[in-house]
């Protein structure tokens, strides 16, 4: 029994959990804070500069997405303790995550396709889009021919 507990202590120390854990948490928290401040600075710059749609605006949006993924890596690795786990457990969690991201992208593409096809081939939908909303007069009465 004594050997087992000693082995467990050595195993625990190999992964860096024996002491120094607080320093690592503070260091990662500072990394996450800096990354968040950079994201906010880019977002406020985009908002204040009123950038037109184009390469630079899309580049900045992509940069914000990359920074978000970087933060997600740190959160999962250090605060969910996956950095110190065995590879099979990490793959058990990460692979379904990528499949879930693909799932979201596929549904967004499918929904966009449905929206575009509905607007193109459904004459009732196009007809309803061309109708003007009823205009109210001074006393709340609506124009002739509209529902009261």
Coordinates of N, CA, C and O in Angstrom, one line a residue:
X1 N 0.8 -1.2 0.0 CA 0.0 0.0 0.0 C 0.9 1.3 0.0 O 0.5 2.2 -0.7
X2 N 1.9 1.2 0.7 CA 2.8 2.4 0.9 C 3.4 2.8 -0.5 O 3.5 3.9 -0.8
X3 N 3.8 1.8 -1.3 CA 4.4 2.0 -2.6 C 3.4 2.7 -3.5 O 3.7 3.6 -4.2
X4 N 2.1 2.3 -3.4 CA 1.1 2.9 -4.3 C 0.9 4.4 -4.0 O 0.8 5.2 -4.9
X5 N 0.9 4.7 -2.7 CA 0.7 6.1 -2.3 C 1.9 7.0 -2.7 O 1.8 8.1 -3.2
X6 N 3.1 6.4 -2.6 CA 4.3 7.1 -3.1 C 4.3 7.3 -4.6 O 4.6 8.4 -5.1
X7 N 3.9 6.3 -5.3 CA 3.8 6.4 -6.8 C 2.8 7.5 -7.1 O 3.0 8.3 -8.0
X8 N 1.7 7.5 -6.4 CA 0.7 8.5 -6.7 C 1.2 9.9 -6.5 O 0.9 10.8 -7.3
X9 N 2.0 10.1 -5.4 CA 2.6 11.4 -5.2 C 3.6 11.8 -6.3 O 3.5 12.9 -6.8
X10 N 4.4 10.9 -6.7 CA 5.3 11.2 -7.8 C 4.6 11.5 -9.1 O 4.9 12.4 -9.8
X11 N 3.6 10.7 -9.3 CA 2.8 11.0 -10.5 C 2.2 12.4 -10.5 O 2.1 13.1 -11.5
X12 N 1.7 12.7 -9.3 CA 1.1 14.0 -9.1 C 2.1 15.1 -9.3 O 1.8 16.2 -9.9
X13 N 3.3 15.0 -8.8 CA 4.3 16.0 -9.0 C 4.8 16.1 -10.4 O 5.2 17.2 -10.8
X14 N 4.8 15.0 -11.2 CA 5.3 15.1 -12.5 C 4.4 16.0 -13.4 O 4.9 16.7 -14.3
X15 N 3.2 16.1 -13.0 CA 2.3 17.0 -13.8 C 2.3 18.4 -13.3 O 1.5 19.2 -13.8
X16 N 3.1 18.8 -12.4 CA 3.2 20.1 -12.0 C 2.1 20.6 -11.0 O 1.9 21.8 -10.9
X17 N 1.4 19.7 -10.4 CA 0.4 20.1 -9.5 C 0.9 20.3 -8.1 O 0.2 20.8 -7.2
X18 N 2.1 19.8 -7.8 CA 2.6 20.0 -6.4 C 3.2 21.4 -6.3 O 4.3 21.6 -6.7
X19 N 2.5 22.3 -5.6 CA 3.1 23.7 -5.5 C 3.2 24.4 -6.8 O 3.1 23.8 -7.9
X20 N 3.2 25.7 -6.8 CA 3.4 26.4 -8.1 C 2.1 26.5 -8.9 O 2.1 27.1 -10.0
X21 N 1.0 25.9 -8.5 CA -0.2 25.9 -9.2 C -0.8 27.3 -9.3 O -1.4 27.7 -10.3
X22 N -0.6 28.0 -8.2 CA -1.2 29.4 -8.1 C -0.5 30.3 -9.1 O -1.1 31.1 -9.8
X23 N 0.8 30.2 -9.2 CA 1.6 31.0 -10.2 C 1.1 30.7 -11.6 O 0.9 31.6 -12.4
X24 N 0.8 29.5 -11.9 CA 0.4 29.1 -13.3 C -1.0 29.7 -13.5 O -1.3 30.2 -14.6
X25 N -1.9 29.6 -12.6 CA -3.2 30.2 -12.7 C -3.2 31.7 -12.9 O -3.9 32.2 -13.8
X26 N -2.3 32.3 -12.1 CA -2.2 33.8 -12.3 C -1.6 34.1 -13.7 O -2.1 35.1 -14.3
X27 N -0.6 33.4 -14.1 CA 0.0 33.6 -15.4 C -1.0 33.4 -16.5 O -1.2 34.3 -17.4
X28 N -1.8 32.4 -16.5 CA -2.8 32.1 -17.5 C -3.9 33.2 -17.5 O -4.4 33.6 -18.5
X29 N -4.3 33.6 -16.3 CA -5.3 34.6 -16.2 C -4.8 35.9 -16.8 O -5.6 36.6 -17.4
X30 N -3.6 36.2 -16.6 CA -3.0 37.5 -17.2 C -3.0 37.3 -18.7 O -3.3 38.3 -19.4
X31 N -2.6 36.1 -19.2 CA -2.7 35.9 -20.7 C -4.1 36.1 -21.2 O -4.3 36.8 -22.2
X32 N -5.0 35.6 -20.5 CA -6.4 35.7 -21.0 C -6.9 37.1 -20.9 O -7.6 37.6 -21.8
X33 N -6.5 37.9 -19.9 CA -6.8 39.3 -19.8 C -6.2 40.1 -20.9 O -6.9 40.9 -21.5
X34 N -5.0 39.9 -21.2 CA -4.3 40.6 -22.3 C -5.0 40.3 -23.6 O -5.3 41.2 -24.4
X35 N -5.3 39.0 -23.9 CA -5.9 38.7 -25.1 C -7.3 39.3 -25.2 O -7.7 39.8 -26.3
X36 N -8.0 39.3 -24.1 CA -9.4 40.0 -24.1 C -9.3 41.5 -24.4 O -10.1 42.0 -25.2
X37 N -8.3 42.1 -23.8 CA -8.1 43.6 -24.0 C -7.8 43.9 -25.5 O -8.2 44.8 -26.0
X38 N -6.9 43.0 -26.1 CA -6.6 43.2 -27.5 C -7.9 43.0 -28.4 O -8.1 43.8 -29.3
X39 N -8.7 42.0 -28.0 CA -9.9 41.8 -28.8 C -10.8 43.0 -28.7 O -11.4 43.5 -29.7
X40 N -11.0 43.5 -27.4 CA -11.8 44.7 -27.2 C -11.3 45.9 -28.0 O -12.0 46.7 -28.6
X41 N -10.0 46.1 -28.0 CA -9.4 47.2 -28.7 C -9.6 47.1 -30.2 O -10.0 48.1 -30.8
X42 N -9.5 45.9 -30.7 CA -9.8 45.8 -32.2 C -11.3 46.0 -32.4 O -11.6 46.7 -33.4
X43 N -12.2 45.5 -31.6 CA -13.6 45.7 -31.8 C -14.0 47.2 -31.7 O -14.7 47.7 -32.5
X44 N -13.4 47.9 -30.7 CA -13.7 49.3 -30.6 C -13.2 50.1 -31.7 O -13.8 51.1 -32.2
X45 N -12.0 49.7 -32.2 CA -11.4 50.4 -33.4 C -12.3 50.2 -34.6 O -12.6 51.1 -35.3
X46 N -12.8 49.0 -34.8 CA -13.7 48.7 -35.9 C -15.0 49.5 -35.8 O -15.5 50.0 -36.8
X47 N -15.5 49.7 -34.6 CA -16.7 50.4 -34.4 C -16.5 51.9 -34.6 O -17.3 52.6 -35.3
X48 N -15.5 52.5 -34.0 CA -15.2 53.9 -34.1 C -14.8 54.3 -35.5 O -15.1 55.4 -36.0
X49 N -14.0 53.5 -36.2 CA -13.5 53.8 -37.5 C -14.5 53.7 -38.6 O -14.4 54.1 -39.7
X50 N -15.6 53.0 -38.3 CA -16.7 52.7 -39.2 C -16.1 52.2 -40.6 O -16.3 52.7 -41.6
X51 N -15.4 51.1 -40.4 CA -14.7 50.5 -41.6 C -15.7 50.0 -42.6 O -16.7 49.3 -42.2
X52 N -15.5 50.3 -43.9 CA -16.4 49.7 -44.9 C -16.1 48.2 -45.1 O -15.0 47.7 -44.7
X53 N -17.0 47.5 -45.6 CA -16.8 46.1 -45.9 C -15.7 45.9 -46.9 O -15.6 46.6 -47.9
X54 N -14.7 45.1 -46.6 CA -13.6 44.9 -47.4 C -12.6 43.9 -46.8 O -12.9 43.4 -45.7
X55 N -11.4 43.8 -47.4 CA -10.4 42.9 -46.9 C -10.0 43.2 -45.4 O -9.9 42.3 -44.6
X56 N -9.7 44.5 -45.1 CA -9.2 44.8 -43.8 C -10.2 44.6 -42.7 O -9.9 44.0 -41.7
X57 N -11.5 44.9 -43.0 CA -12.5 44.6 -42.0 C -12.7 43.1 -41.7 O -12.8 42.6 -40.6
X58 N -12.6 42.3 -42.8 CA -12.7 40.8 -42.7 C -11.5 40.3 -42.0 O -11.6 39.3 -41.2
X59 N -10.4 40.9 -42.3 CA -9.1 40.4 -41.6 C -9.2 40.7 -40.1 O -8.8 39.8 -39.3
X60 N -9.7 41.8 -39.7 CA -9.8 42.1 -38.3 C -10.8 41.2 -37.6 O -10.6 40.7 -36.5
X61 N -11.9 40.9 -38.3 CA -12.9 39.9 -37.7 C -12.3 38.5 -37.6 O -12.5 37.8 -36.6
X62 N -11.5 38.1 -38.6 CA -10.8 36.8 -38.5 C -9.8 36.8 -37.4 O -9.6 35.8 -36.7
X63 N -9.1 38.0 -37.2 CA -8.1 38.1 -36.1 C -8.8 37.9 -34.7 O -8.3 37.2 -33.8
X64 N -10.0 38.5 -34.6 CA -10.8 38.4 -33.4 C -11.2 36.9 -33.1 O -11.1 36.4 -32.0
X65 N -11.6 36.3 -34.2 CA -12.0 34.8 -34.1 C -10.7 34.0 -33.7 O -10.9 33.1 -32.9
X66 N -9.6 34.3 -34.3 CA -8.4 33.5 -33.9 C -8.0 33.8 -32.4 O -7.6 32.8 -31.7
X67 N -8.1 35.0 -32.0 CA -7.8 35.3 -30.6 C -8.8 34.6 -29.7 O -8.5 34.1 -28.6
X68 N -10.1 34.5 -30.1 CA -11.1 33.7 -29.3 C -10.7 32.3 -29.2 O -10.9 31.6 -28.1
X69 N -10.3 31.7 -30.3 CA -9.9 30.3 -30.3 C -8.6 30.1 -29.4 O -8.5 29.1 -28.7
X70 N -7.7 31.1 -29.4 CA -6.5 31.0 -28.6 C -6.9 31.0 -27.1 O -6.4 30.2 -26.3
X71 N -7.9 31.9 -26.7 CA -8.4 31.9 -25.4 C -9.1 30.6 -25.0 O -8.9 30.1 -23.9
X72 N -9.9 30.1 -25.9 CA -10.5 28.8 -25.7 C -9.5 27.7 -25.4 O -9.7 26.9 -24.5
X73 N -8.4 27.7 -26.1 CA -7.4 26.7 -25.9 C -6.8 26.8 -24.4 O -6.7 25.8 -23.7
X74 N -6.5 28.0 -24.0 CA -6.0 28.2 -22.6 C -7.0 27.8 -21.6 O -6.7 27.2 -20.6
X75 N -8.3 28.2 -21.8 CA -9.3 27.8 -20.8 C -9.4 26.3 -20.7 O -9.5 25.8 -19.6
X76 N -9.5 25.6 -21.8 CA -9.7 24.2 -21.8 C -8.4 23.5 -21.3 O -8.5 22.6 -20.5
X77 N -7.3 24.0 -21.7 CA -6.0 23.3 -21.3 C -5.7 23.5 -19.8 O -5.3 22.6 -19.1
X78 N -5.9 24.7 -19.3 CA -5.5 25.0 -17.9 C -6.6 24.9 -16.9 O -6.4 24.4 -15.8
X79 N -7.7 25.5 -17.2 CA -8.8 25.6 -16.2 C -9.7 24.4 -16.2 O -10.3 24.1 -15.3
X80 N -9.7 23.6 -17.4 CA -10.4 22.4 -17.4 C -9.4 21.2 -17.3 O -9.8 20.0 -17.4
X81 N -8.1 21.5 -17.0 CA -7.1 20.6 -16.7 C -6.8 19.5 -17.8 O -6.3 18.4 -17.5
X82 N -7.0 19.9 -19.1 CA -6.7 18.9 -20.1 C -5.3 18.9 -20.5 O -4.8 17.9 -21.1
X83 N -4.5 19.9 -20.2 CA -3.1 20.0 -20.6 C -2.3 18.8 -20.0 O -1.4 18.3 -20.6
X84 N -2.7 18.4 -18.8 CA -1.9 17.4 -18.1 C -2.6 16.0 -18.2 O -2.2 15.1 -17.5
X85 N -3.5 15.8 -19.1 CA -4.2 14.5 -19.2 C -3.5 13.7 -20.3 O -2.7 14.2 -21.1
X86 N -3.9 12.5 -20.4 CA -3.4 11.6 -21.5 C -4.0 11.9 -22.8 O -5.1 12.5 -22.9
X87 N -3.4 11.6 -23.9 CA -3.8 12.0 -25.2 C -5.2 11.4 -25.6 O -6.0 12.1 -26.2
X88 N -5.5 10.2 -25.2 CA -6.8 9.6 -25.5 C -8.0 10.4 -24.9 O -9.0 10.6 -25.5
X89 N -7.8 10.8 -23.7 CA -8.9 11.6 -23.1 C -9.0 13.0 -23.8 O -10.1 13.4 -24.0
X90 N -7.9 13.6 -24.1 CA -8.0 14.9 -24.9 C -8.7 14.7 -26.2 O -9.6 15.5 -26.5
X91 N -8.4 13.6 -26.9 CA -9.0 13.4 -28.2 C -10.5 13.1 -28.0 O -11.3 13.4 -28.9
X92 N -10.9 12.4 -26.9 CA -12.3 12.1 -26.6 C -13.1 13.4 -26.5 O -14.3 13.5 -26.8
X93 N -12.5 14.5 -26.0 CA -13.1 15.7 -25.8 C -13.0 16.7 -27.0 O -14.0 17.3 -27.4
X94 N -11.8 16.7 -27.6 CA -11.6 17.7 -28.7 C -12.3 17.3 -30.0 O -12.8 18.1 -30.7
X95 N -12.2 16.0 -30.4 CA -12.8 15.6 -31.7 C -14.3 15.8 -31.7 O -14.8 16.4 -32.7
X96 N -15.1 15.5 -30.7 CA -16.5 15.9 -30.8 C -16.7 17.4 -30.8 O -17.7 17.9 -31.4
X97 N -15.8 18.2 -30.2 CA -15.9 19.6 -30.3 C -15.8 20.1 -31.7 O -16.6 20.9 -32.2
X98 N -14.8 19.6 -32.5 CA -14.7 19.9 -33.9 C -15.9 19.5 -34.7 O -16.3 20.2 -35.6
X99 N -16.4 18.3 -34.4 CA -17.6 17.9 -35.1 C -18.8 18.8 -34.8 O -19.6 19.1 -35.6
X100 N -18.9 19.3 -33.5 CA -20.0 20.2 -33.2 C -19.8 21.5 -33.9 O -20.8 22.1 -34.4
X101 N -18.6 22.0 -34.1 CA -18.4 23.2 -34.9 C -18.8 23.0 -36.3 O -19.4 23.8 -36.9
X102 N -18.4 21.9 -36.9 CA -18.8 21.5 -38.2 C -20.3 21.5 -38.4 O -20.9 21.9 -39.3
X103 N -21.0 20.9 -37.4 CA -22.4 20.8 -37.3 C -23.1 22.2 -37.4 O -24.0 22.4 -38.1
X104 N -22.6 23.1 -36.6 CA -23.1 24.5 -36.6 C -22.9 25.1 -38.0 O -23.8 25.7 -38.5
X105 N -21.7 25.0 -38.6 CA -21.4 25.6 -39.9 C -22.4 25.0 -40.9 O -22.9 25.7 -41.8
X106 N -22.6 23.7 -40.9 CA -23.4 23.0 -41.9 C -24.9 23.5 -41.8 O -25.5 23.7 -42.8
X107 N -25.4 23.6 -40.5 CA -26.7 24.1 -40.4 C -26.9 25.6 -40.8 O -27.9 26.0 -41.4
X108 N -25.9 26.4 -40.6 CA -25.9 27.8 -41.0 C -25.9 27.9 -42.5 O -26.7 28.6 -43.1
X109 N -25.1 27.0 -43.2 CA -25.1 27.0 -44.7 C -26.4 26.5 -45.2 O -26.9 27.1 -46.2
X110 N -27.0 25.5 -44.6 CA -28.2 25.0 -45.0 C -29.4 26.0 -44.9 O -30.2 26.2 -45.7
X111 N -29.4 26.7 -43.8 CA -30.4 27.7 -43.5 C -30.3 28.9 -44.5 O -31.3 29.4 -45.0
X112 N -29.0 29.2 -44.8 CA -28.8 30.3 -45.8 C -29.3 29.9 -47.2 O -29.9 30.6 -47.9
X113 N -29.0 28.6 -47.5 CA -29.4 28.1 -48.8 C -31.0 28.1 -48.9 O -31.6 28.5 -49.9
X114 N -31.6 27.7 -47.8 CA -33.1 27.6 -47.8 C -33.6 29.0 -48.0 O -34.6 29.3 -48.7
X115 N -33.0 30.0 -47.3 CA -33.5 31.4 -47.4 C -33.4 31.9 -48.8 O -34.3 32.5 -49.3
X116 N -32.3 31.6 -49.4 CA -32.0 32.1 -50.8 C -33.0 31.4 -51.8 O -33.5 32.1 -52.7
X117 N -33.2 30.1 -51.6 CA -34.1 29.4 -52.6 C -35.5 29.8 -52.3 O -36.3 29.9 -53.3
X118 N -35.9 30.1 -51.1 CA -37.3 30.5 -50.8 C -37.5 31.8 -51.5 O -38.6 32.1 -52.1
X119 N -36.6 32.7 -51.4 CA -36.8 34.1 -52.0 C -36.8 34.0 -53.5 O -37.4 34.8 -54.2
X120 N -36.1 33.0 -54.1 CA -36.0 32.9 -55.5 C -37.2 32.1 -56.2 O -37.7 32.5 -57.2
X121 N -37.7 31.1 -55.5 CA -38.7 30.2 -56.2 C -40.1 30.2 -55.6 O -41.0 29.6 -56.2
X122 N -40.3 30.9 -54.5 CA -41.6 30.9 -53.9 C -42.3 32.2 -54.2 O -42.1 33.2 -53.6
X123 N -43.2 32.2 -55.2 CA -43.9 33.4 -55.7 C -44.7 34.1 -54.6 O -44.8 35.3 -54.5
X124 N -45.3 33.3 -53.7 CA -46.1 33.9 -52.6 C -45.2 34.7 -51.7 O -45.6 35.8 -51.2
X125 N -44.0 34.2 -51.3 CA -43.1 34.9 -50.5 C -42.7 36.2 -51.1 O -42.6 37.2 -50.4
X126 N -42.3 36.1 -52.4 CA -41.9 37.3 -53.1 C -43.1 38.3 -53.1 O -42.9 39.5 -52.9
X127 N -44.3 37.9 -53.4 CA -45.5 38.7 -53.4 C -45.7 39.4 -52.1 O -46.0 40.6 -52.0
X128 N -45.5 38.7 -51.0 CA -45.7 39.2 -49.7 C -44.6 40.3 -49.3 O -44.9 41.2 -48.6
X129 N -43.4 40.1 -49.8 CA -42.4 41.0 -49.6 C -42.6 42.4 -50.3 O -42.2 43.4 -49.9
X130 N -43.3 42.3 -51.5 CA -43.6 43.5 -52.2 C -44.7 44.4 -51.7 O -44.9 45.5 -52.1
X131 N -45.6 43.8 -50.8 CA -46.7 44.5 -50.3 C -46.2 45.6 -49.3 O -45.3 45.4 -48.5
X132 N -46.8 46.7 -49.4 CA -46.5 47.8 -48.4 C -47.3 47.6 -47.2 O -48.5 47.2 -47.2
X133 N -46.8 48.0 -46.1 CA -47.5 48.0 -44.8 C -48.6 49.1 -44.8 O -48.4 50.2 -45.4
X134 N -49.7 48.9 -44.1 CA -50.7 49.9 -44.1 C -50.2 51.2 -43.3 O -49.5 51.1 -42.4
X135 N -50.6 52.3 -43.9 CA -50.2 53.6 -43.3 C -51.4 54.2 -42.5 O -52.5 54.2 -42.9
X136 N -51.1 54.6 -41.2 CA -52.1 55.1 -40.4 C -52.2 56.6 -40.6 O -51.2 57.3 -40.8
X137 N -53.4 57.2 -40.5 CA -53.7 58.6 -40.6 C -53.6 59.2 -39.2 O -53.3 58.5 -38.2
X138 N -54.0 60.4 -39.1 CA -54.0 61.2 -37.8 C -54.6 60.5 -36.6 O -54.1 60.4 -35.5
X139 N -55.9 60.0 -36.8 CA -56.6 59.5 -35.7 C -56.5 57.9 -35.6 O -57.4 57.3 -35.0
X140 N -55.5 57.3 -36.2 CA -55.3 55.9 -36.1 C -56.1 55.1 -37.1 O -56.1 53.9 -37.1
X141 N -56.9 55.8 -38.0 CA -57.6 55.1 -39.1 C -56.6 54.6 -40.1 O -55.7 55.4 -40.5
X142 N -56.9 53.5 -40.7 CA -56.0 53.0 -41.7 C -56.5 53.4 -43.1 O -57.7 53.7 -43.3
X143 N -55.7 53.2 -44.1 CA -56.0 53.5 -45.5 C -57.1 52.5 -46.0 O -57.2 51.5 -45.4
X144 N -57.8 53.0 -47.0 CA -58.9 52.1 -47.5 C -58.3 50.8 -48.1 O -57.2 50.8 -48.6
X145 N -59.1 49.7 -48.0 CA -58.6 48.5 -48.5 C -57.7 47.7 -47.6 O -57.3 46.6 -48.0
X146 N -57.5 48.2 -46.4 CA -56.6 47.4 -45.5 C -57.5 46.9 -44.4 O -58.6 47.4 -44.1
X147 N -57.0 46.0 -43.6 CA -57.7 45.4 -42.5 C -57.8 46.5 -41.4 O -56.8 47.1 -41.0
X148 N -59.0 46.6 -40.8 CA -59.2 47.6 -39.7 C -59.0 47.0 -38.4 O -59.2 45.9 -38.1

